[in-house]
């Protein structure tokens, strides 16, 4: 399983765009990149998944450069309710387990 | 949107007692998981379950732990003799595709407190 590195925490203000970058230098050819969000006292929630280039859904965008050694989760116009921990996971799905790192604790201020 | 349901939301027990945490996965899902999160720490994998058997388990999932899918809807985690260090939030999760997808749906958790 590829190891991931994310910033421990980030601060932002309401209405701003937030970009959280994850490094995964030893990502394998078959690995996908998946992001989860976790609010306090709740289970993680799937946000977005990608393999290369750009993926966008109603919640976020995921940018993956050509070398795939990093990825950036982009949250447009954050609100207070986006305050949460965001996890980047990398894997090829050959294992039946997801390994969560420490994640990035995002605090959105008014 | 379908969701994973866990009961109870809170469970308080005495050390050495047995507890059963219950989960109702999303109805058409085939893969089931238990994770736990000690306060302030990472979400830790415990066990995965598919086709009525354990697919993978972590070092945490020792002989004190067991899982069962007693009927077509419930998925349970049993801790036979609880220890103080078992106090944590326990999350059940399920998915409808092979692990390749890595898209899991998590429940809201059961907060287990061992006194």
Coordinates of C-alpha atoms in Angstrom, one line a residue:
Chain A
X1 CA 0.0 0.0 0.0
X2 CA 1.4 3.4 -1.0
X3 CA 2.1 5.7 2.0
X4 CA 0.5 9.1 1.9
X5 CA 1.5 12.4 3.4
X6 CA -0.9 15.3 4.1
X7 CA -0.6 18.5 6.1
X8 CA -1.8 18.0 9.7
X9 CA -4.1 21.0 9.6
X10 CA -5.3 23.9 7.5
X11 CA -7.3 27.0 8.3
X12 CA -9.6 28.8 5.9
X13 CA -12.5 31.3 5.8
X14 CA -16.0 30.9 4.6
X15 CA -16.3 31.4 0.9
X16 CA -12.7 30.5 0.1
X17 CA -11.5 27.7 -2.1
X18 CA -9.5 25.2 -0.1
X19 CA -6.9 22.9 -1.7
X20 CA -5.5 20.0 0.3
X21 CA -2.5 18.2 -1.3
X22 CA -1.6 14.7 -0.6
X23 CA 1.8 13.2 -1.5
X24 CA 2.1 9.5 -2.6
X25 CA 5.5 9.2 -4.1
X26 CA 5.4 5.4 -4.4
X27 CA 2.0 5.0 -5.9
X28 CA 1.7 1.9 -8.0
X29 CA 0.3 1.7 -11.6
X30 CA -3.0 0.1 -10.4
X31 CA -3.6 2.4 -7.5
X32 CA -6.6 4.7 -7.2
X33 CA -6.7 7.8 -5.1
X34 CA -9.6 8.2 -2.8
X35 CA -10.6 11.0 -0.4
X36 CA -12.8 10.7 2.7
X37 CA -14.3 13.3 5.0
X38 CA -15.0 12.8 8.7
X39 CA -17.0 15.0 11.0
X40 CA -16.6 14.7 14.8
X41 CA -18.3 11.6 16.2
X42 CA -19.3 10.3 12.7
X43 CA -17.9 7.7 10.3
X44 CA -15.8 8.7 7.4
X45 CA -17.7 9.6 4.2
X46 CA -16.5 9.0 0.7
X47 CA -15.9 12.2 -1.2
X48 CA -14.2 11.5 -4.5
X49 CA -12.0 9.0 -6.2
X50 CA -9.7 9.3 -9.2
X51 CA -7.0 7.7 -11.2
X52 CA -5.5 10.5 -13.3
X53 CA -6.2 14.0 -14.5
X54 CA -9.2 15.6 -13.0
X55 CA -12.4 14.3 -11.5
X56 CA -15.3 16.6 -10.4
X57 CA -18.5 15.8 -8.6
X58 CA -21.0 17.9 -6.7
X59 CA -18.9 18.1 -3.6
X60 CA -15.3 18.5 -4.8
X61 CA -12.7 18.2 -7.5
X62 CA -9.7 16.0 -7.5
X63 CA -6.6 17.0 -9.5
X64 CA -4.0 14.4 -10.3
X65 CA -0.8 15.4 -12.2
X66 CA 0.6 13.1 -14.9
X67 CA 3.2 11.5 -12.6
X68 CA 0.4 10.7 -10.1
X69 CA 2.8 11.2 -7.2
X70 CA 0.5 13.7 -5.6
X71 CA -3.1 14.7 -5.7
X72 CA -5.1 17.8 -4.6
X73 CA -8.6 17.8 -3.2
X74 CA -10.2 21.1 -4.0
X75 CA -13.3 22.3 -2.1
X76 CA -14.9 25.3 -3.7
X77 CA -16.3 28.1 -1.6
X78 CA -16.1 26.3 1.8
X79 CA -18.6 26.9 4.6
X80 CA -18.4 26.3 8.3
X81 CA -19.9 22.9 7.8
X82 CA -16.9 21.8 5.8
X83 CA -14.9 21.8 9.0
X84 CA -13.8 18.2 9.2
X85 CA -10.8 15.8 8.8
X86 CA -10.0 14.9 5.3
X87 CA -8.2 11.7 4.5
X88 CA -6.3 10.7 1.3
X89 CA -6.0 7.0 0.7
X90 CA -4.2 5.2 -2.1
X91 CA -4.6 1.6 -3.0
X92 CA -5.3 -0.9 -5.8
X93 CA -8.2 -2.6 -4.1
X94 CA -6.4 -5.9 -3.8
X95 CA -6.6 -5.7 -0.1
X96 CA -9.9 -5.9 1.8
X97 CA -8.9 -3.0 4.0
X98 CA -8.6 0.7 3.8
X99 CA -5.7 2.2 5.8
X100 CA -6.5 5.7 7.1
X101 CA -3.6 8.0 7.9
X102 CA -3.8 11.0 10.3
X103 CA -5.7 13.1 7.7
X104 CA -5.8 16.9 7.4
X105 CA -7.9 18.7 10.0
X106 CA -9.6 21.6 8.1
X107 CA -11.0 24.5 10.2
X108 CA -13.3 26.9 8.4
X109 CA -13.7 30.2 10.2
X110 CA -16.5 32.7 9.7
Chain B
X1 CA -29.9 7.8 0.3
X2 CA -29.4 4.4 1.8
X3 CA -27.3 4.3 4.9
X4 CA -25.5 1.9 7.3
X5 CA -27.3 1.8 10.6
X6 CA -25.5 1.0 13.9
X7 CA -27.0 0.2 17.3
X8 CA -26.7 1.2 20.0
X9 CA -25.2 4.6 19.5
X10 CA -23.6 4.4 23.0
X11 CA -22.7 1.4 25.1
X12 CA -21.3 1.4 28.6
X13 CA -20.0 -1.8 30.0
X14 CA -17.9 -3.2 32.8
X15 CA -14.5 -4.6 32.1
X16 CA -14.7 -8.3 31.5
X17 CA -18.2 -8.2 30.1
X18 CA -19.2 -9.2 26.7
X19 CA -20.7 -6.7 24.3
X20 CA -22.3 -7.1 20.9
X21 CA -22.3 -4.2 18.5
X22 CA -24.9 -4.3 15.8
X23 CA -24.9 -3.1 12.3
X24 CA -27.4 -3.2 9.4
X25 CA -25.4 -2.7 6.2
X26 CA -26.9 -1.3 3.0
X27 CA -29.2 -3.9 1.6
X28 CA -27.5 -4.9 -1.6
X29 CA -24.0 -4.6 -0.3
X30 CA -21.8 -7.7 -0.1
X31 CA -18.6 -6.5 1.7
X32 CA -18.7 -5.6 5.4
X33 CA -16.2 -4.1 7.6
X34 CA -15.5 -3.0 11.2
X35 CA -13.3 -0.1 12.1
X36 CA -12.6 1.6 15.4
X37 CA -11.3 5.0 16.4
X38 CA -10.0 5.7 19.8
X39 CA -10.6 9.3 20.8
X40 CA -8.2 11.7 19.0
X41 CA -6.6 8.9 17.1
X42 CA -6.7 7.4 13.6
X43 CA -9.5 5.3 12.2
X44 CA -8.2 1.7 12.5
X45 CA -9.2 -1.3 10.4
X46 CA -10.4 -4.3 12.4
X47 CA -11.9 -6.8 10.0
X48 CA -13.5 -7.3 6.6
X49 CA -16.1 -9.9 5.8
X50 CA -17.3 -11.3 2.5
X51 CA -19.3 -14.4 1.6
X52 CA -19.8 -15.3 5.2
X53 CA -16.2 -15.4 6.1
X54 CA -13.5 -13.1 7.3
X55 CA -11.5 -11.8 4.3
X56 CA -8.9 -9.9 6.3
X57 CA -8.2 -8.9 9.8
X58 CA -5.8 -6.7 11.7
X59 CA -3.6 -7.4 14.7
X60 CA -6.1 -5.7 16.9
X61 CA -8.7 -8.3 15.9
X62 CA -7.6 -11.0 18.3
X63 CA -9.4 -14.0 19.8
X64 CA -11.6 -11.7 21.9
X65 CA -13.2 -10.4 18.8
X66 CA -15.6 -12.1 16.5
X67 CA -18.0 -11.1 13.7
X68 CA -21.1 -12.7 12.5
X69 CA -23.8 -12.2 9.9
X70 CA -26.6 -14.1 11.6
X71 CA -29.3 -13.3 9.0
X72 CA -29.6 -11.5 5.7
X73 CA -29.5 -8.1 7.2
X74 CA -27.4 -7.8 10.4
X75 CA -23.7 -7.8 10.9
X76 CA -22.4 -8.0 14.4
X77 CA -19.1 -7.4 16.2
X78 CA -18.7 -9.3 19.5
X79 CA -16.1 -8.5 22.1
X80 CA -16.0 -11.5 24.6
X81 CA -14.3 -9.9 27.5
X82 CA -13.9 -6.2 27.2
X83 CA -10.8 -4.4 28.4
X84 CA -10.4 -0.7 29.3
X85 CA -8.4 -0.2 26.1
X86 CA -11.4 -1.4 24.0
X87 CA -13.1 2.0 24.7
X88 CA -13.5 3.6 21.3
X89 CA -15.9 4.5 18.6
X90 CA -16.7 1.4 16.5
X91 CA -17.7 2.0 12.9
X92 CA -19.4 -0.5 10.6
X93 CA -19.0 -0.1 6.9
X94 CA -20.2 -1.8 3.8
X95 CA -19.6 -1.7 0.0
X96 CA -21.3 -3.1 -3.0
X97 CA -18.3 -3.7 -5.2
X98 CA -15.1 -5.5 -5.0
X99 CA -12.5 -3.8 -2.8
X100 CA -11.0 -2.4 -6.0
X101 CA -13.6 0.4 -5.8
X102 CA -12.5 1.3 -2.2
X103 CA -15.8 3.2 -1.8
X104 CA -17.1 2.3 1.6
X105 CA -20.2 3.5 3.3
X106 CA -19.8 4.0 7.0
X107 CA -22.3 4.1 9.8
X108 CA -22.4 6.7 12.5
X109 CA -20.7 4.5 15.0
X110 CA -21.2 3.0 18.4
X111 CA -19.3 4.7 21.2
X112 CA -18.2 1.9 23.5
X113 CA -17.1 2.9 27.0
X114 CA -15.5 0.2 29.2
X115 CA -15.4 1.0 32.9

